């Protein structure tokens, strides 16, 4: 049942359909409660809520830098092979990103007017595709169903597919640093997290060259083909069969954290108007800076499937790519071991390895011109892009007009990122319920290179 619920949730998010900026639109609100720690841990200090509980939230992103996803394709992309085929298709080198964020039961409480603490839980799946040969990937995934004209030569140099799942347990502290009635208002926040790695897999291809042909509807590699393949997976890496129970099966561990600061300019008129109402906004201008997702997870070799292969397919031999159809990376080892004459196995060089989280530096500028209207400018800068065991996000910039009050808000996130470029979305908050998308308008008007959706519910007392 857990697997079914995970796919139902994934489908709901995609039908709602911002590099993977989590909760686009909603994140700019002043009424996010405990969920604010996921955007900047300083947000919980001087919160609009005395206490707040997140019951369940979810955010999903899929996209690549080449091909479009039609709206009807997005809503039907629940099958793993279908989704991979859409994300990795394209001519030349393809970059892609899949992201699923599931904040679980979390609680925040304000301790007087200056301090707040939060306990949070969260599960995440993050997958990067870097410089993947689109034609080769499609021929492998679709097997005999690929529409790419054959024969064609390929060269997959330093391409990488890497996916990791992990669960976080965090404790956060937010603190006001200045007197309440000053015009200049500062606060800071820190989150420390235990990181439990639940699954990890990577497939790296170094200087793979050859030719793809097709006979009788079956794709194959014809020699001469050469290069090297490195792969590794934990024994729960099959993300196409990933279910709720896997979120609690720890295969690696680590420590991580977030740190953030917020400055607010509070004109005397604004502050005196709301001096006795902590649920109202007191600032005219707010600036936030946060360093997010610092840390790494170490996976040990026992229980992992790790190996290295030297590729040697001589001419005129042919290797049937249909053998990989419907397989995950954890299945690839058995497939390659079945042809030792073509894939010469070696020994992995290390007994363990560590994977960095997708660390980013984030900043936002928020202006309240009045009457519940807010204008938010935000930027996210990726601090990692290259490296063998690094997950990475993409640089992103957004402008989000919004209207909000205690019970309702409407946000219009306008996003640009280095992976999928410009997208427009829409978000809503109605009491404890919030939902929206970072790309729904773009998906309805034309083919979109991404799909982003989120939904959640939290409840607090002002």
PDB file of C-alpha atoms in Angstrom, residues 99-245:
ATOM      1  CA  UNK A  99      13.260  16.075  -7.206  1.00  0.00           C
ATOM      2  CA  UNK A 100      10.682  14.917  -4.641  1.00  0.00           C
ATOM      3  CA  UNK A 101      10.476  16.617  -1.230  1.00  0.00           C
ATOM      4  CA  UNK A 102       8.189  15.271   1.514  1.00  0.00           C
ATOM      5  CA  UNK A 103       8.247  17.352   4.729  1.00  0.00           C
ATOM      6  CA  UNK A 104       6.683  15.113   7.366  1.00  0.00           C
ATOM      7  CA  UNK A 105       5.277  15.784  10.839  1.00  0.00           C
ATOM      8  CA  UNK A 106       7.036  18.903  12.158  1.00  0.00           C
ATOM      9  CA  UNK A 107       6.403  21.231  15.094  1.00  0.00           C
ATOM     10  CA  UNK A 108       7.377  24.818  15.983  1.00  0.00           C
ATOM     11  CA  UNK A 109       6.789  26.793  19.181  1.00  0.00           C
ATOM     12  CA  UNK A 110       7.621  30.375  20.089  1.00  0.00           C
ATOM     13  CA  UNK A 111       9.327  30.889  23.457  1.00  0.00           C
ATOM     14  CA  UNK A 112       8.343  34.440  24.281  1.00  0.00           C
ATOM     15  CA  UNK A 113       8.919  37.179  21.705  1.00  0.00           C
ATOM     16  CA  UNK A 114      12.573  36.544  20.912  1.00  0.00           C
ATOM     17  CA  UNK A 115      13.117  32.805  20.503  1.00  0.00           C
ATOM     18  CA  UNK A 116      11.521  29.909  18.644  1.00  0.00           C
ATOM     19  CA  UNK A 117      12.439  26.252  18.246  1.00  0.00           C
ATOM     20  CA  UNK A 118      11.304  23.657  15.726  1.00  0.00           C
ATOM     21  CA  UNK A 119      11.547  19.891  15.353  1.00  0.00           C
ATOM     22  CA  UNK A 120      11.224  18.718  11.766  1.00  0.00           C
ATOM     23  CA  UNK A 121      11.153  15.544   9.694  1.00  0.00           C
ATOM     24  CA  UNK A 122      11.592  15.363   5.938  1.00  0.00           C
ATOM     25  CA  UNK A 123      12.248  12.779   3.199  1.00  0.00           C
ATOM     26  CA  UNK A 124      13.755  13.623  -0.181  1.00  0.00           C
ATOM     27  CA  UNK A 125      14.713  12.047  -3.500  1.00  0.00           C
ATOM     28  CA  UNK A 126      17.137  13.919  -5.767  1.00  0.00           C
ATOM     29  CA  UNK A 127      18.418  12.763  -9.158  1.00  0.00           C
ATOM     30  CA  UNK A 128      20.852  14.446 -11.560  1.00  0.00           C
ATOM     31  CA  UNK A 129      21.548  13.543 -15.178  1.00  0.00           C
ATOM     32  CA  UNK A 130      24.677  15.269 -16.490  1.00  0.00           C
ATOM     33  CA  UNK A 131      25.894  15.309 -20.091  1.00  0.00           C
ATOM     34  CA  UNK A 132      23.923  12.157 -20.934  1.00  0.00           C
ATOM     35  CA  UNK A 133      23.889  11.144 -24.611  1.00  0.00           C
ATOM     36  CA  UNK A 134      20.192  11.556 -25.366  1.00  0.00           C
ATOM     37  CA  UNK A 135      20.054   9.231 -28.365  1.00  0.00           C
ATOM     38  CA  UNK A 136      21.911   6.436 -26.580  1.00  0.00           C
ATOM     39  CA  UNK A 137      19.768   6.810 -23.449  1.00  0.00           C
ATOM     40  CA  UNK A 138      16.546   6.673 -25.471  1.00  0.00           C
ATOM     41  CA  UNK A 139      17.709   3.660 -27.449  1.00  0.00           C
ATOM     42  CA  UNK A 140      18.527   1.867 -24.183  1.00  0.00           C
ATOM     43  CA  UNK A 141      15.323   2.785 -22.345  1.00  0.00           C
ATOM     44  CA  UNK A 142      12.925   2.307 -25.264  1.00  0.00           C
ATOM     45  CA  UNK A 143      14.754  -0.692 -26.712  1.00  0.00           C
ATOM     46  CA  UNK A 144      12.935  -1.556 -29.933  1.00  0.00           C
ATOM     47  CA  UNK A 145      10.497   1.344 -29.663  1.00  0.00           C
ATOM     48  CA  UNK A 146      12.932   4.199 -30.291  1.00  0.00           C
ATOM     49  CA  UNK A 147      12.148   6.477 -33.222  1.00  0.00           C
ATOM     50  CA  UNK A 148      15.737   7.710 -33.585  1.00  0.00           C
ATOM     51  CA  UNK A 149      17.085   7.066 -37.083  1.00  0.00           C
ATOM     52  CA  UNK A 150      19.799   4.414 -37.157  1.00  0.00           C
ATOM     53  CA  UNK A 151      22.648   3.748 -37.542  1.00  0.00           C
ATOM     54  CA  UNK A 152      24.357   6.583 -35.687  1.00  0.00           C
ATOM     55  CA  UNK A 153      27.655   6.966 -33.874  1.00  0.00           C
ATOM     56  CA  UNK A 154      27.813   8.061 -30.241  1.00  0.00           C
ATOM     57  CA  UNK A 155      30.459   9.299 -27.826  1.00  0.00           C
ATOM     58  CA  UNK A 156      29.452   9.479 -24.168  1.00  0.00           C
ATOM     59  CA  UNK A 157      32.302  11.303 -22.450  1.00  0.00           C
ATOM     60  CA  UNK A 158      32.121  11.741 -18.653  1.00  0.00           C
ATOM     61  CA  UNK A 159      28.328  11.416 -18.511  1.00  0.00           C
ATOM     62  CA  UNK A 160      26.673  10.686 -15.190  1.00  0.00           C
ATOM     63  CA  UNK A 161      23.305   9.648 -13.754  1.00  0.00           C
ATOM     64  CA  UNK A 162      23.111   9.890  -9.975  1.00  0.00           C
ATOM     65  CA  UNK A 163      20.093   9.482  -7.666  1.00  0.00           C
ATOM     66  CA  UNK A 164      19.908   9.563  -3.883  1.00  0.00           C
ATOM     67  CA  UNK A 165      17.110   9.255  -1.344  1.00  0.00           C
ATOM     68  CA  UNK A 166      17.464  10.367   2.253  1.00  0.00           C
ATOM     69  CA  UNK A 167      15.493  11.263   5.375  1.00  0.00           C
ATOM     70  CA  UNK A 168      16.237  14.231   7.636  1.00  0.00           C
ATOM     71  CA  UNK A 169      15.506  14.775  11.332  1.00  0.00           C
ATOM     72  CA  UNK A 170      16.198  18.370  12.295  1.00  0.00           C
ATOM     73  CA  UNK A 171      16.197  20.719  15.254  1.00  0.00           C
ATOM     74  CA  UNK A 172      16.066  24.455  14.586  1.00  0.00           C
ATOM     75  CA  UNK A 173      16.602  27.562  16.697  1.00  0.00           C
ATOM     76  CA  UNK A 174      15.490  31.038  15.634  1.00  0.00           C
ATOM     77  CA  UNK A 175      16.556  34.102  17.614  1.00  0.00           C
ATOM     78  CA  UNK A 176      15.757  37.834  17.424  1.00  0.00           C
ATOM     79  CA  UNK A 177      19.003  39.822  17.725  1.00  0.00           C
ATOM     80  CA  UNK A 178      17.707  43.397  18.105  1.00  0.00           C
ATOM     81  CA  UNK A 179      15.198  45.321  20.265  1.00  0.00           C
ATOM     82  CA  UNK A 180      11.607  44.888  19.142  1.00  0.00           C
ATOM     83  CA  UNK A 181      10.826  48.584  18.605  1.00  0.00           C
ATOM     84  CA  UNK A 182      13.853  49.487  16.525  1.00  0.00           C
ATOM     85  CA  UNK A 183      13.572  50.446  12.869  1.00  0.00           C
ATOM     86  CA  UNK A 184      16.296  47.948  12.031  1.00  0.00           C
ATOM     87  CA  UNK A 185      15.301  44.410  12.979  1.00  0.00           C
ATOM     88  CA  UNK A 186      17.651  41.407  12.734  1.00  0.00           C
ATOM     89  CA  UNK A 187      17.090  37.723  13.395  1.00  0.00           C
ATOM     90  CA  UNK A 188      19.106  34.545  12.803  1.00  0.00           C
ATOM     91  CA  UNK A 189      18.409  30.850  12.622  1.00  0.00           C
ATOM     92  CA  UNK A 190      20.276  27.557  12.626  1.00  0.00           C
ATOM     93  CA  UNK A 191      19.165  24.017  11.795  1.00  0.00           C
ATOM     94  CA  UNK A 192      21.146  20.887  12.655  1.00  0.00           C
ATOM     95  CA  UNK A 193      20.079  17.691  10.887  1.00  0.00           C
ATOM     96  CA  UNK A 194      20.678  13.991  11.149  1.00  0.00           C
ATOM     97  CA  UNK A 195      20.803  12.580   7.607  1.00  0.00           C
ATOM     98  CA  UNK A 196      19.760   8.983   6.987  1.00  0.00           C
ATOM     99  CA  UNK A 197      20.663   7.798   3.487  1.00  0.00           C
ATOM    100  CA  UNK A 198      17.926   5.434   2.294  1.00  0.00           C
ATOM    101  CA  UNK A 199      19.099   4.753  -1.280  1.00  0.00           C
ATOM    102  CA  UNK A 200      21.841   5.789  -3.663  1.00  0.00           C
ATOM    103  CA  UNK A 201      22.880   4.806  -7.159  1.00  0.00           C
ATOM    104  CA  UNK A 202      25.093   6.189  -9.874  1.00  0.00           C
ATOM    105  CA  UNK A 203      26.072   5.222 -13.386  1.00  0.00           C
ATOM    106  CA  UNK A 204      29.097   6.888 -14.967  1.00  0.00           C
ATOM    107  CA  UNK A 205      30.257   6.377 -18.550  1.00  0.00           C
ATOM    108  CA  UNK A 206      33.799   7.414 -19.455  1.00  0.00           C
ATOM    109  CA  UNK A 207      34.680   7.793 -23.141  1.00  0.00           C
ATOM    110  CA  UNK A 208      32.108   5.255 -24.365  1.00  0.00           C
ATOM    111  CA  UNK A 209      32.164   5.176 -28.170  1.00  0.00           C
ATOM    112  CA  UNK A 210      30.366   2.974 -30.660  1.00  0.00           C
ATOM    113  CA  UNK A 211      27.474   2.755 -33.124  1.00  0.00           C
ATOM    114  CA  UNK A 212      23.771   2.117 -32.497  1.00  0.00           C
ATOM    115  CA  UNK A 213      21.879   0.140 -35.122  1.00  0.00           C
ATOM    116  CA  UNK A 214      18.422  -1.367 -35.423  1.00  0.00           C
ATOM    117  CA  UNK A 215      17.359  -4.670 -36.954  1.00  0.00           C
ATOM    118  CA  UNK A 216      13.821  -6.017 -36.805  1.00  0.00           C
ATOM    119  CA  UNK A 217      12.784  -3.349 -34.278  1.00  0.00           C
ATOM    120  CA  UNK A 218      15.616  -4.126 -31.846  1.00  0.00           C
ATOM    121  CA  UNK A 219      18.325  -1.598 -30.997  1.00  0.00           C
ATOM    122  CA  UNK A 220      21.892  -2.812 -30.556  1.00  0.00           C
ATOM    123  CA  UNK A 221      25.446  -1.547 -30.214  1.00  0.00           C
ATOM    124  CA  UNK A 222      27.718  -2.729 -32.977  1.00  0.00           C
ATOM    125  CA  UNK A 223      31.469  -2.879 -32.584  1.00  0.00           C
ATOM    126  CA  UNK A 224      33.998  -1.581 -32.367  1.00  0.00           C
ATOM    127  CA  UNK A 225      32.842  -0.070 -29.059  1.00  0.00           C
ATOM    128  CA  UNK A 226      35.067   0.834 -26.117  1.00  0.00           C
ATOM    129  CA  UNK A 227      35.242   2.853 -22.911  1.00  0.00           C
ATOM    130  CA  UNK A 228      34.533   2.342 -19.217  1.00  0.00           C
ATOM    131  CA  UNK A 229      31.400   2.002 -17.075  1.00  0.00           C
ATOM    132  CA  UNK A 230      31.314   2.617 -13.314  1.00  0.00           C
ATOM    133  CA  UNK A 231      28.204   1.831 -11.310  1.00  0.00           C
ATOM    134  CA  UNK A 232      27.158   1.492  -7.722  1.00  0.00           C
ATOM    135  CA  UNK A 233      23.871   1.071  -5.900  1.00  0.00           C
ATOM    136  CA  UNK A 234      22.581   0.319  -2.460  1.00  0.00           C
ATOM    137  CA  UNK A 235      20.300  -2.667  -2.197  1.00  0.00           C
ATOM    138  CA  UNK A 236      17.219  -0.398  -2.097  1.00  0.00           C
ATOM    139  CA  UNK A 237      18.141   1.804  -5.038  1.00  0.00           C
ATOM    140  CA  UNK A 238      15.333   0.684  -7.350  1.00  0.00           C
ATOM    141  CA  UNK A 239      13.604   4.061  -7.521  1.00  0.00           C
ATOM    142  CA  UNK A 240      11.020   2.751  -9.975  1.00  0.00           C
ATOM    143  CA  UNK A 241       9.819   0.503  -7.118  1.00  0.00           C
ATOM    144  CA  UNK A 242      10.510   2.961  -4.280  1.00  0.00           C
ATOM    145  CA  UNK A 243       7.769   3.048  -1.645  1.00  0.00           C
ATOM    146  CA  UNK A 244       6.961   4.686   1.684  1.00  0.00           C
ATOM    147  CA  UNK A 245       8.662   1.955   3.721  1.00  0.00           C
TER     148      UNK A 245
END
